[in-house]
Coordinates of C-alpha atoms in Angstrom, one line a residue:
M25 CA -75.8 41.5 -31.5
S26 CA -79.0 39.8 -30.5
Q27 CA -80.5 39.0 -27.1
F28 CA -82.6 36.2 -25.8
Y29 CA -84.1 35.5 -22.4
S30 CA -85.3 31.9 -22.5
D31 CA -83.4 29.2 -20.5
I32 CA -82.6 27.3 -23.7
Y33 CA -81.9 28.2 -27.3
F34 CA -80.9 26.7 -30.7
P35 CA -77.4 27.8 -31.7
T36 CA -78.4 27.2 -35.3
T37 CA -81.3 29.6 -35.7
E38 CA -82.1 29.1 -39.3
V39 CA -81.0 26.7 -42.1
Q40 CA -81.8 27.0 -45.8
L41 CA -81.0 24.0 -48.0
K42 CA -81.8 22.6 -51.4
L43 CA -82.7 18.9 -51.5
P44 CA -83.9 16.4 -54.1
F45 CA -87.1 14.5 -53.1
N46 CA -87.0 11.2 -54.9
E47 CA -86.6 7.5 -54.0
K48 CA -82.8 7.8 -53.8
S49 CA -82.8 10.7 -51.4
Q50 CA -85.5 9.1 -49.3
S51 CA -83.5 6.0 -49.0
I52 CA -80.5 8.0 -47.8
F53 CA -82.2 10.6 -45.5
S54 CA -84.6 8.1 -43.9
K55 CA -81.5 6.5 -42.4
I56 CA -79.0 9.3 -42.1
P57 CA -80.4 12.6 -40.7
I58 CA -80.7 15.7 -42.9
G59 CA -79.5 17.5 -39.8
R60 CA -79.1 17.3 -36.1
F61 CA -80.3 20.5 -34.3
Q62 CA -80.0 20.5 -30.6
I63 CA -80.5 23.2 -27.9
L64 CA -78.1 24.7 -25.5
A65 CA -78.7 26.2 -22.1
S66 CA -78.2 30.0 -22.0
E67 CA -76.6 29.8 -18.5
Y68 CA -73.3 28.3 -17.8
D69 CA -74.4 26.3 -14.8
N70 CA -77.9 25.7 -16.0
H71 CA -78.2 22.0 -16.8
E72 CA -80.6 21.3 -19.6
A73 CA -83.8 19.7 -18.5
E74 CA -85.4 17.0 -20.5
Y75 CA -86.7 18.5 -23.6
L76 CA -88.8 17.1 -26.5
Y77 CA -88.2 18.2 -30.1
I78 CA -91.3 18.5 -32.2
L79 CA -92.3 19.5 -35.8
P80 CA -95.7 21.0 -36.8
Q81 CA -98.4 18.3 -37.2
H82 CA -99.3 19.4 -40.7
N83 CA -95.9 18.5 -42.0
D84 CA -96.0 15.2 -43.9
Y85 CA -92.5 15.2 -45.5
L86 CA -90.1 15.3 -42.5
H87 CA -90.1 13.9 -39.1
V88 CA -87.9 14.5 -36.0
N89 CA -86.5 12.2 -33.4
G90 CA -88.0 13.7 -30.3
S91 CA -84.9 13.0 -28.1
S92 CA -82.0 13.8 -30.4
G93 CA -83.3 16.6 -32.6
E94 CA -82.4 14.6 -35.8
I95 CA -84.6 15.3 -38.8
F96 CA -85.3 12.6 -41.4
M97 CA -87.2 12.3 -44.6
T98 CA -90.6 10.4 -44.6
N99 CA -92.0 8.2 -47.3
N100 CA -94.2 11.0 -48.7
Y101 CA -91.6 12.4 -51.1
E102 CA -93.3 12.1 -54.5
N103 CA -95.4 15.2 -54.6
V104 CA -93.0 17.7 -53.0
Q105 CA -92.7 20.7 -55.3
N106 CA -93.0 23.9 -53.3
R107 CA -90.6 25.6 -50.9
M108 CA -91.3 24.6 -47.3
V109 CA -90.8 26.6 -44.1
I110 CA -90.8 24.4 -41.1
T111 CA -90.4 25.3 -37.4
L112 CA -88.5 23.0 -35.1
S113 CA -89.4 23.5 -31.4
A114 CA -88.0 22.3 -28.1
I115 CA -90.4 22.0 -25.2
P116 CA -90.1 20.6 -21.7
R117 CA -91.2 17.0 -21.7
N118 CA -93.3 17.2 -18.6
G119 CA -94.9 20.4 -19.7
S120 CA -95.2 21.7 -16.2
N121 CA -92.4 24.3 -16.2
T122 CA -94.2 27.3 -17.5
T123 CA -91.4 29.7 -16.7
I124 CA -89.2 28.3 -19.5
K125 CA -89.9 29.6 -22.9
I126 CA -90.1 27.3 -25.9
A127 CA -87.0 27.4 -28.1
T128 CA -87.5 27.4 -31.9
M129 CA -85.5 27.4 -35.1
K130 CA -86.5 27.7 -38.8
L131 CA -85.8 25.1 -41.5
I132 CA -86.3 26.3 -45.1
V133 CA -86.3 23.4 -47.6
M134 CA -86.3 24.1 -51.4
P135 CA -87.0 21.1 -53.6
Q136 CA -84.6 20.6 -56.5
S137 CA -84.0 17.8 -59.0
E138 CA -81.1 15.5 -58.4
A139 CA -79.4 16.7 -61.6
E140 CA -79.6 20.4 -60.7
Y141 CA -78.5 19.6 -57.2
C142 CA -75.4 17.8 -58.2
A143 CA -74.5 20.3 -60.9
N144 CA -73.7 22.8 -58.1
L145 CA -71.2 20.9 -56.0
E146 CA -71.2 23.6 -53.3
N147 CA -74.5 22.0 -52.2
V148 CA -72.4 19.0 -51.0
C149 CA -70.2 21.3 -48.9
F150 CA -72.5 23.9 -47.3
W151 CA -76.1 24.7 -46.5
E152 CA -77.5 27.2 -48.9
N153 CA -77.6 29.6 -46.0
A154 CA -77.3 29.3 -42.2
K155 CA -77.5 31.6 -39.2
Y156 CA -75.6 30.8 -36.0
R157 CA -75.5 32.3 -32.6
I158 CA -74.0 31.6 -29.2
A159 CA -74.4 33.1 -25.8
E160 CA -71.6 35.2 -24.4
D161 CA -69.7 32.9 -22.2
D162 CA -70.2 33.3 -18.5
F163 CA -67.1 31.2 -17.8
A164 CA -65.7 34.2 -15.8
Y165 CA -68.5 33.9 -13.3
A166 CA -68.3 30.1 -12.9
D167 CA -66.1 28.3 -10.4
A168 CA -62.5 29.3 -11.1
K169 CA -61.4 25.7 -11.1
A170 CA -64.1 24.7 -13.6
E171 CA -62.8 23.6 -17.0
F172 CA -63.9 25.3 -20.2
K173 CA -66.7 23.5 -21.9
P174 CA -66.8 24.0 -25.7
L175 CA -70.2 24.9 -27.1
H176 CA -71.6 23.2 -30.2
V177 CA -72.4 26.0 -32.7
G178 CA -73.8 23.9 -35.5
A179 CA -73.1 21.9 -38.7
L180 CA -71.9 23.1 -42.0
N181 CA -74.2 20.7 -43.9
S182 CA -75.8 17.3 -43.7
R183 CA -73.1 14.6 -43.6
A184 CA -75.3 12.5 -46.0
T185 CA -75.3 14.9 -49.0
R186 CA -72.0 13.5 -50.3
Y187 CA -73.9 10.2 -51.0
L188 CA -76.3 11.9 -53.4
C189 CA -73.8 12.8 -56.0
P190 CA -71.0 10.8 -57.7
T191 CA -68.6 9.2 -55.2
M192 CA -66.3 11.8 -53.7
N193 CA -64.4 12.6 -50.5
V194 CA -65.3 15.8 -48.6
K195 CA -62.8 17.5 -46.3
Y196 CA -63.2 20.7 -44.4
S197 CA -60.5 23.1 -43.1
L198 CA -60.6 26.2 -40.9
L199 CA -59.0 29.1 -42.8
S200 CA -59.7 31.9 -40.3
G201 CA -61.4 32.6 -37.0
G202 CA -59.5 29.9 -35.1
K203 CA -59.1 32.1 -32.0
Y204 CA -62.7 31.4 -30.9
I205 CA -64.0 28.6 -33.2
T206 CA -62.7 25.1 -33.9
L207 CA -63.8 22.6 -36.5
K208 CA -64.4 18.9 -35.9
D209 CA -65.3 17.1 -39.1
Y210 CA -68.3 19.1 -40.4
E211 CA -69.3 20.6 -37.0
L212 CA -68.4 24.0 -35.5
Y213 CA -67.5 24.3 -31.7
T214 CA -66.3 27.2 -29.6
R215 CA -62.6 27.0 -28.8
A216 CA -62.3 29.5 -25.9
P217 CA -64.7 31.6 -23.7
I218 CA -66.1 34.5 -25.7
D219 CA -66.6 37.7 -23.9
H220 CA -68.9 40.2 -25.7
E221 CA -67.1 43.3 -24.3
L222 CA -63.6 41.9 -25.0
L223 CA -64.6 41.0 -28.6
N224 CA -66.3 44.4 -29.0
A225 CA -63.1 46.2 -27.9
T226 CA -61.3 44.8 -30.9
G227 CA -63.8 46.5 -33.2
N228 CA -65.4 43.1 -34.1
H229 CA -69.0 42.5 -33.1
F230 CA -68.9 38.8 -33.9
P231 CA -66.4 36.1 -34.7
V232 CA -65.8 35.9 -38.5
V233 CA -65.0 32.3 -39.6
T234 CA -63.9 31.2 -43.0
I235 CA -64.3 27.5 -43.9
G236 CA -62.6 25.7 -46.8
C237 CA -64.2 22.7 -48.4
S238 CA -62.3 20.3 -50.7
L239 CA -64.1 17.7 -52.9
N240 CA -61.8 14.9 -54.1
M241 CA -63.8 13.7 -57.2
S242 CA -63.7 10.1 -58.4
D243 CA -61.9 11.2 -61.5
G244 CA -59.0 12.6 -59.4
N245 CA -59.9 16.3 -59.7
V246 CA -60.2 18.5 -56.6
V247 CA -62.9 21.1 -56.4
R248 CA -62.6 23.7 -53.6
F249 CA -65.1 26.1 -52.1
N250 CA -64.7 28.7 -49.4
K251 CA -67.5 30.2 -47.2
T252 CA -67.4 32.9 -44.6
L253 CA -69.7 32.6 -41.7
D254 CA -70.8 35.3 -39.2
I255 CA -71.5 33.9 -35.8
D256 CA -73.7 36.1 -33.7
V257 CA -72.7 36.5 -30.1
V258 CA -75.6 37.1 -27.8
D259 CA -74.8 39.7 -25.2
R260 CA -75.3 38.8 -21.5
N261 CA -76.4 41.5 -19.0
D262 CA -73.1 41.4 -17.1
N263 CA -72.4 45.2 -16.9
G264 CA -74.2 47.8 -14.8
P265 CA -75.2 51.3 -15.8
V266 CA -72.6 54.1 -15.4
L267 CA -72.9 57.9 -15.5
Q268 CA -71.2 59.3 -18.5
N269 CA -70.3 62.6 -17.0
Q270 CA -70.3 63.9 -13.4
R271 CA -72.2 62.4 -10.5
T272 CA -73.7 65.7 -9.2
Y273 CA -75.7 68.3 -11.2
H274 CA -76.7 71.8 -10.2
F275 CA -79.3 73.3 -12.5
K276 CA -79.9 77.0 -12.0
L277 CA -83.5 77.9 -13.1
D278 CA -84.2 81.2 -14.8
S279 CA -87.3 81.6 -12.7
P280 CA -88.8 79.9 -9.7
H281 CA -92.1 79.8 -11.6
F282 CA -92.4 76.6 -13.7
R283 CA -94.9 74.9 -16.0
E284 CA -95.8 71.3 -16.7
N285 CA -93.2 69.5 -18.9
D286 CA -90.7 72.4 -18.8
R287 CA -87.2 70.9 -19.4
I288 CA -84.7 71.1 -16.6
G289 CA -81.1 71.5 -17.6
E290 CA -79.3 69.3 -20.0
A291 CA -80.0 65.6 -20.4
I292 CA -78.3 63.2 -18.0
L293 CA -76.5 60.3 -19.8
F294 CA -76.0 56.8 -18.6
T295 CA -73.8 54.3 -20.5
D296 CA -73.6 50.5 -20.4
K297 CA -71.2 48.2 -22.2
D298 CA -74.1 45.8 -22.8
T299 CA -76.6 46.2 -25.6
L300 CA -80.0 47.8 -25.2
N301 CA -81.7 44.4 -25.4
A302 CA -79.5 43.1 -22.7
N303 CA -80.4 46.1 -20.5
K304 CA -84.2 45.8 -21.0
E305 CA -84.7 45.3 -17.3
T306 CA -82.9 48.6 -16.3
V307 CA -85.2 50.9 -14.4
Y308 CA -84.7 54.7 -14.3
K309 CA -86.5 56.4 -11.5
I310 CA -86.6 59.7 -9.5
I311 CA -86.2 59.4 -5.7
N312 CA -86.3 61.9 -2.8
D313 CA -88.6 64.2 -4.8
V314 CA -90.6 64.9 -1.7
N315 CA -92.9 67.4 -3.4
E316 CA -93.3 65.2 -6.6
L317 CA -92.3 68.1 -8.8
V318 CA -90.4 66.2 -11.5
H319 CA -90.4 63.2 -13.7
T320 CA -87.9 61.8 -16.3
D321 CA -88.2 61.0 -20.0
C322 CA -85.5 58.5 -20.9
N323 CA -84.6 57.3 -24.4
G324 CA -81.9 54.7 -25.3
Y325 CA -79.8 54.2 -28.4
E326 CA -76.6 52.3 -29.4
T327 CA -73.4 53.8 -30.7
D328 CA -70.2 52.4 -32.0
H329 CA -68.5 55.6 -33.3
T330 CA -65.4 54.6 -31.2
K331 CA -65.7 51.1 -32.7
N332 CA -66.9 50.0 -29.2
L333 CA -70.6 49.2 -29.4
R334 CA -72.3 50.4 -26.2
S335 CA -75.7 51.6 -25.2
I336 CA -76.5 55.1 -24.0
V337 CA -79.7 56.2 -22.3
S338 CA -80.4 59.9 -22.2
C339 CA -82.7 61.1 -19.4
Q340 CA -84.3 64.5 -19.6
I341 CA -85.8 65.9 -16.3
L342 CA -89.1 67.6 -16.7
F343 CA -91.5 69.3 -14.3
T344 CA -94.6 67.3 -13.6
R345 CA -97.0 70.2 -13.2
N346 CA -97.3 74.0 -12.9
G347 CA -96.1 75.6 -9.8
I348 CA -93.5 77.7 -7.9
L349 CA -90.2 76.4 -6.5
S350 CA -90.4 78.1 -3.2
Q351 CA -87.0 76.7 -1.9
P352 CA -83.7 78.2 -2.9
E353 CA -82.3 74.7 -3.4
Y354 CA -84.4 71.6 -4.1
C355 CA -82.6 68.3 -4.5
F356 CA -83.5 64.8 -5.5
S357 CA -81.8 61.8 -7.2
L358 CA -82.1 59.9 -10.5
I359 CA -81.2 56.3 -10.1
A360 CA -80.5 53.7 -12.9
S361 CA -80.8 50.2 -11.5
D362 CA -80.8 46.7 -12.9
D363 CA -81.2 43.8 -10.5
T364 CA -80.7 41.3 -13.3
V365 CA -77.0 42.1 -13.8
V366 CA -74.9 39.0 -13.3
G367 CA -71.5 39.0 -11.8
N368 CA -69.8 41.0 -9.1
V369 CA -70.4 44.4 -10.6
S370 CA -72.3 47.5 -9.6
K371 CA -76.0 47.3 -10.4
T372 CA -76.8 51.0 -9.9
A373 CA -75.7 54.5 -10.9
T374 CA -77.0 57.6 -9.1
A375 CA -77.1 61.2 -10.3
E376 CA -77.6 63.8 -7.5
I377 CA -79.6 66.7 -8.9
C378 CA -80.2 70.1 -7.3
L379 CA -82.4 72.9 -8.6
L380 CA -81.3 76.4 -7.7
T381 CA -83.6 79.4 -7.8
D382 CA -83.5 83.1 -7.0
Q383 CA -86.2 83.6 -4.4
H384 CA -86.3 87.3 -5.1
K385 CA -88.0 86.5 -8.4
I386 CA -91.0 85.0 -6.8
H387 CA -94.0 87.3 -7.4
D388 CA -95.1 89.2 -4.3
A389 CA -98.7 87.9 -4.8
D390 CA -97.4 84.3 -4.7
R391 CA -95.4 84.7 -1.4
P392 CA -97.0 83.1 1.7
K393 CA -97.9 85.5 4.4
V394 CA -95.9 84.8 7.6
L395 CA -97.5 85.9 10.8
E396 CA -95.5 88.2 12.9
L397 CA -94.1 86.8 16.1
R398 CA -95.0 88.2 19.5
Q399 CA -92.1 89.5 21.3
R400 CA -91.2 90.8 24.7
P401 CA -90.8 94.5 25.1
G402 CA -87.4 95.8 24.1
K403 CA -86.3 92.7 22.3
R404 CA -85.5 92.4 18.6
R405 CA -87.8 90.3 16.4
Y406 CA -86.2 87.7 14.3
L407 CA -86.3 84.0 13.4
T408 CA -83.8 81.5 14.6
N409 CA -83.3 77.8 14.1
S410 CA -81.8 77.1 17.5
D411 CA -83.5 76.4 20.8
S412 CA -85.3 79.3 22.5
D413 CA -83.0 81.7 24.3
N414 CA -83.4 85.1 25.9
K415 CA -82.7 87.0 22.6
G416 CA -85.2 85.7 20.1
F417 CA -88.1 83.4 19.3
K418 CA -87.7 80.0 17.8
V419 CA -89.2 78.8 14.4
A420 CA -87.5 75.4 14.4
N421 CA -87.6 72.8 11.6
I422 CA -91.0 71.1 12.1
L423 CA -91.8 67.7 10.6
I424 CA -95.1 68.2 8.8
T425 CA -96.6 65.5 6.5
Y426 CA -99.9 65.1 4.8
R427 CA -101.5 62.1 3.2
K428 CA -100.4 62.2 -0.4
D429 CA -103.7 61.1 -1.9
V430 CA -107.1 62.0 -0.6
H431 CA -110.6 61.4 -2.0
V432 CA -113.4 63.9 -1.7
Y433 CA -117.0 63.5 -2.6
R434 CA -118.4 66.3 -4.9
T435 CA -121.4 66.4 -2.6
A436 CA -119.3 67.4 0.4
T437 CA -120.7 70.5 2.1
S438 CA -118.9 73.7 3.0
F439 CA -116.3 73.5 5.8
S440 CA -116.1 69.7 5.5
R441 CA -112.7 68.5 6.5
V442 CA -110.4 67.2 3.6
T443 CA -107.1 66.4 5.4
Q444 CA -104.6 67.9 7.8
P445 CA -101.1 67.3 9.0
D446 CA -100.6 64.1 11.0
N447 CA -99.5 66.2 13.9
Y448 CA -102.0 69.1 13.4
Q449 CA -102.9 69.2 17.1
N450 CA -99.3 70.0 18.0
L451 CA -99.4 72.9 15.5
I452 CA -102.5 74.7 16.9
D453 CA -100.3 76.7 19.3
K454 CA -97.7 77.5 16.7
S455 CA -99.2 80.5 15.1
E456 CA -95.8 81.5 13.8
V457 CA -96.1 78.6 11.3
S458 CA -98.4 79.9 8.6
F459 CA -100.0 77.8 5.9
I460 CA -101.4 78.8 2.5
I461 CA -102.5 77.0 -0.6
A462 CA -100.1 78.2 -3.3
E463 CA -101.9 76.3 -6.1
D464 CA -105.5 75.1 -6.5
R465 CA -107.0 75.1 -10.0
S466 CA -110.4 74.0 -8.7
G467 CA -110.9 77.0 -6.4
A468 CA -112.9 74.7 -4.1
F469 CA -110.5 74.3 -1.2
G470 CA -109.2 76.4 1.7
I471 CA -106.7 75.9 4.4
T472 CA -106.5 77.2 8.0
S473 CA -103.4 79.4 8.4
T474 CA -102.8 77.7 11.7
A475 CA -102.3 73.9 11.8
G476 CA -102.8 73.6 8.0
I477 CA -106.3 71.9 8.0
V478 CA -107.5 71.6 4.4
Y479 CA -111.3 72.0 4.0
V480 CA -114.0 72.6 1.4
K481 CA -114.3 76.3 0.9
D482 CA -116.7 76.5 -2.0
A483 CA -119.1 73.6 -2.3
S484 CA -120.4 74.8 -5.6
A485 CA -117.0 75.0 -7.2
L486 CA -116.3 71.5 -5.9
K487 CA -119.5 70.1 -7.4
G488 CA -118.8 71.7 -10.8
S489 CA -115.0 71.1 -11.1
P490 CA -114.4 69.7 -14.6
E491 CA -111.4 67.5 -13.6
T492 CA -111.3 64.4 -11.5
V493 CA -107.8 65.0 -9.9
Y494 CA -106.4 68.3 -8.6
F495 CA -103.1 69.1 -7.1
L496 CA -103.0 71.3 -4.0
N497 CA -99.6 72.9 -3.4
I498 CA -99.5 73.6 0.3
T499 CA -96.7 75.9 1.6
W500 CA -95.6 77.0 5.0
H501 CA -92.6 78.5 6.8
D502 CA -90.4 77.2 9.5
E503 CA -86.6 77.8 9.0
Y504 CA -87.3 77.8 5.3
Q505 CA -90.4 78.0 3.1
R506 CA -91.7 74.5 2.7
S507 CA -94.2 72.9 0.4
F508 CA -96.2 69.7 0.0
V509 CA -98.4 68.6 -2.9
I510 CA -101.6 66.7 -2.2
N511 CA -103.4 64.8 -4.9
V512 CA -107.1 65.4 -4.5
H513 CA -109.3 62.8 -6.2
L514 CA -112.9 63.9 -6.7
V515 CA -115.6 61.2 -6.4
D516 CA -119.1 61.5 -7.9
G517 CA -122.2 60.9 -5.9
Q518 CA -122.4 60.4 -2.1
A519 CA -121.0 58.1 0.4
A520 CA -122.5 54.6 0.5
N521 CA -126.1 54.4 1.7
A522 CA -126.3 58.1 2.4
T523 CA -129.6 59.9 1.8
C524 CA -130.3 63.5 2.6
D525 CA -134.1 63.1 3.1
H526 CA -134.3 65.2 6.3
K527 CA -134.5 69.0 5.7
V528 CA -134.6 71.8 8.2
K529 CA -135.1 75.6 7.8
S530 CA -132.1 77.1 9.6
R531 CA -129.4 79.6 8.9
S532 CA -126.6 77.5 10.2
Q533 CA -127.6 74.1 8.9
T534 CA -125.6 72.7 11.8
C535 CA -125.9 69.0 12.6
A536 CA -126.0 69.9 16.3
Q537 CA -129.6 71.2 16.0
I538 CA -131.0 67.7 15.2
K539 CA -132.5 66.1 18.3
Y540 CA -133.2 62.5 17.2
T541 CA -131.1 59.6 15.8
R542 CA -133.2 58.9 12.7
Q543 CA -133.3 62.5 11.7
C544 CA -129.6 62.9 12.3
T545 CA -128.6 60.0 9.9
K546 CA -130.8 61.5 7.1
F547 CA -129.5 65.1 7.4
C548 CA -126.5 66.3 5.3
G549 CA -125.5 69.2 7.5
L550 CA -122.7 71.7 7.7
G551 CA -119.2 70.1 7.5
T552 CA -120.4 66.7 6.3
S553 CA -118.1 65.0 3.7
G554 CA -120.5 63.6 1.2
G555 CA -122.5 61.6 3.7
T556 CA -125.0 62.4 6.5
C557 CA -124.5 63.7 10.0
M558 CA -123.5 61.1 12.6
W559 CA -125.1 60.2 15.9
R560 CA -122.7 59.7 18.8
G561 CA -123.1 58.8 22.4
S562 CA -126.2 57.7 24.4
N563 CA -129.1 59.7 25.8
A564 CA -129.6 57.2 28.7
G565 CA -129.2 60.1 31.2
F566 CA -125.9 59.2 32.8
F567 CA -123.6 62.1 33.3
G568 CA -120.4 61.8 31.4
S569 CA -118.5 62.4 28.2
N570 CA -120.6 59.9 26.2
Y571 CA -123.6 62.3 26.0
A572 CA -125.8 61.9 22.9
S573 CA -125.5 64.5 20.1
C574 CA -125.6 64.9 16.3
V575 CA -122.2 65.8 14.7
P576 CA -120.6 66.0 11.2
D577 CA -117.7 63.6 12.0
V578 CA -117.3 61.6 15.1
A579 CA -113.5 61.4 14.6
Y580 CA -113.2 65.1 15.3
C581 CA -116.4 66.3 16.9
P582 CA -116.4 66.4 19.8
D583 CA -112.7 65.8 20.7
N584 CA -112.6 68.6 23.4
I585 CA -110.5 70.9 21.1
C586 CA -112.0 73.7 19.1
D587 CA -109.4 73.4 16.3
P588 CA -108.7 76.1 13.7
L589 CA -111.2 74.7 11.2
E590 CA -114.0 74.7 13.8
E591 CA -113.0 78.2 14.8
L592 CA -113.8 79.4 11.3
N593 CA -117.4 78.5 11.8
T594 CA -118.3 77.4 15.3
F595 CA -121.5 75.8 14.0
I596 CA -119.4 73.0 12.5
C597 CA -118.9 71.6 16.0
P598 CA -120.5 73.8 18.8
Q599 CA -120.0 70.8 21.1
D600 CA -116.3 71.8 21.1
C601 CA -116.5 75.6 20.6
V602 CA -119.6 77.0 22.4
A603 CA -118.8 79.3 25.3
S604 CA -119.6 77.6 28.7
G605 CA -122.0 80.5 29.5
K606 CA -124.2 79.5 26.6
I607 CA -124.7 75.9 27.7
M608 CA -127.9 75.1 29.6
G609 CA -128.7 72.0 31.6
P610 CA -126.4 69.6 33.5
H611 CA -122.9 69.8 31.9
A612 CA -119.2 70.4 32.5
A613 CA -117.2 72.6 30.2
N614 CA -113.6 72.0 29.0
S615 CA -110.7 73.6 30.9
N616 CA -110.7 76.5 28.5
N617 CA -114.4 77.2 29.3
R618 CA -115.5 76.2 25.8
G619 CA -117.3 73.2 24.6
I620 CA -119.1 70.4 26.4
L621 CA -116.8 68.0 28.2
S622 CA -119.5 66.1 30.0
A623 CA -123.3 66.1 30.2
S624 CA -126.3 63.9 30.6
G625 CA -129.0 63.1 28.0
T626 CA -128.8 64.7 24.6
C627 CA -127.1 68.0 23.8
T628 CA -128.4 70.2 21.0
C629 CA -127.4 73.6 19.7
E630 CA -129.5 76.2 17.9
D631 CA -128.9 79.1 15.5
N632 CA -128.8 81.5 18.4
G633 CA -125.5 80.0 19.5
K634 CA -126.9 78.4 22.7
C635 CA -126.8 74.7 23.6
V636 CA -129.1 72.7 25.8
C637 CA -128.4 69.3 27.4
G638 CA -131.0 67.1 29.0
P639 CA -133.0 63.9 28.6
L640 CA -134.9 63.3 25.3
D641 CA -136.7 60.4 23.8
D642 CA -134.8 58.2 21.4
E643 CA -137.3 59.0 18.6
E644 CA -139.3 62.1 17.8
P645 CA -142.7 61.9 19.7
R646 CA -145.7 61.4 17.5
P647 CA -148.3 64.2 17.7
K648 CA -151.1 63.4 20.2
R649 CA -154.5 62.6 18.7
K650 CA -157.4 64.7 20.1
N651 CA -160.3 62.8 21.7
K652 CA -163.9 63.2 20.6
N653 CA -165.1 64.9 23.8
E654 CA -162.5 67.6 23.4
Q655 CA -163.5 68.1 19.8
S656 CA -167.3 68.3 20.7
Q657 CA -166.7 70.8 23.5
R658 CA -164.8 73.1 21.1
I659 CA -167.7 72.9 18.5
L660 CA -170.3 73.8 21.2
I661 CA -168.3 76.7 22.4
S662 CA -167.8 78.0 19.0

């Protein structure tokens, strides 16, 4: 069974014929066509557009009627000696419809003398060889009241060949295959709608037709020839995928520890009554794999061991990377879908897959540490998934999501922020939810145990990491142990237009120690993410929250919250974390007596942990030049 996807096609795909090239044959075949080869529409209701039939320009011996597809012999017949392979094409007349493919067929002409041709009278009955095909009928999907329309399959031979040899009468008869095919003179037509699957169920993959040809010779003798033709039925995509076995699969893993490309359970089989070619648009994909742990490797083949040809696709589930399955049950789905299926049939099949693990087999070193919960005296300590009551403390299911893909410059400094949960501020007070990084092959990243903020822990490891993409497996506990995989893409160089020209000798390298705008935007201080520090606010002297200061990231510093990352090193953002007692100058602290809520002028912080707020110039003052009198007096005194 073959498959095609163009809107039109030639039902006769190839013809081989022997033909004399002489004055007699030219006289006949310049008036009566050698053959008429016309296209069909591949869809039942698809009316054929206006098409033009063409032959290659380099062909000098045959020409085609562009409207009818009839092929005639030209006047250039004298020097034809070699076998010719000619392609007949059908193209849209207007040439504007680029979505329709060009239909082609092959014509193979073998020159032969008239004497040799007529010595083999079978040449008068049949082509030397011919290949036919028709599309599986979509009559079942047309209007129920529509009448069946027979399809023209093709001719058995040229109707003019009988005139080449001594006068004779040619008659054809259909000896077998009449259930689907009928014969009109020397032309084959379909007799009834042909359903690929129904035909397949009988053990036949195509209609087998036997034609009888009788030649009544002028001397009264009758010569008979029989020929069996195979008519290829092109399968339509009119069946959807189906699971061969059960719909739900539970695969128990030997160990929760897995490696990249480890096979998971047995292969899952999808079947389809259509051929693989008809199913070329079927998509097999994994969904609901929230941690992106698995992928699938699918391979298709056709089988007819039951005499019913069908396609089978075997999908093996594999792990995408190394890691630990930290949940006792991890479920996802494998869907086979084909939106191109025609007819009122299901277009999808879904396998529900769950991976089961024994959590006791997780190595102790790989288990996340869960912080103990504070409790009231005399009360038992335990976790519950219900609302708080007077008996226990709640660790409810908490929706925690990270960005799936993040990009980090290799030039990012220590404690620079990489990513955090979307709701990280709501997690700051939930110390019972503890985060760890279960997998980081780069060794460059850390995470705050509270709120789950990912940051650069080792700037040297980040700069020297050999790969460009790393997977961070983040785990935490609520009711269950959860996990999320972040794809970290490492980017060479620095952020656009960033230069680290300004240098300072300080232990902390905090951005907050820089007093002036120009210096700030050329200093790559602590917590910067591959760029320079940023200048925020105004030093105009007005008291308020818009005070001027140099910070690593204006999105988080200052935001009036000393978050868990800034707690790790308060020099990241002392504007949020400094104790109110260490702030000099006009200011107002946050409600927790930490950080600078409001101030006037510019606020700077030094290595000693103290901050000062007050008016400063926009730019660093230039050193004063000494006048000549002052210099002379110093010389005289000395």
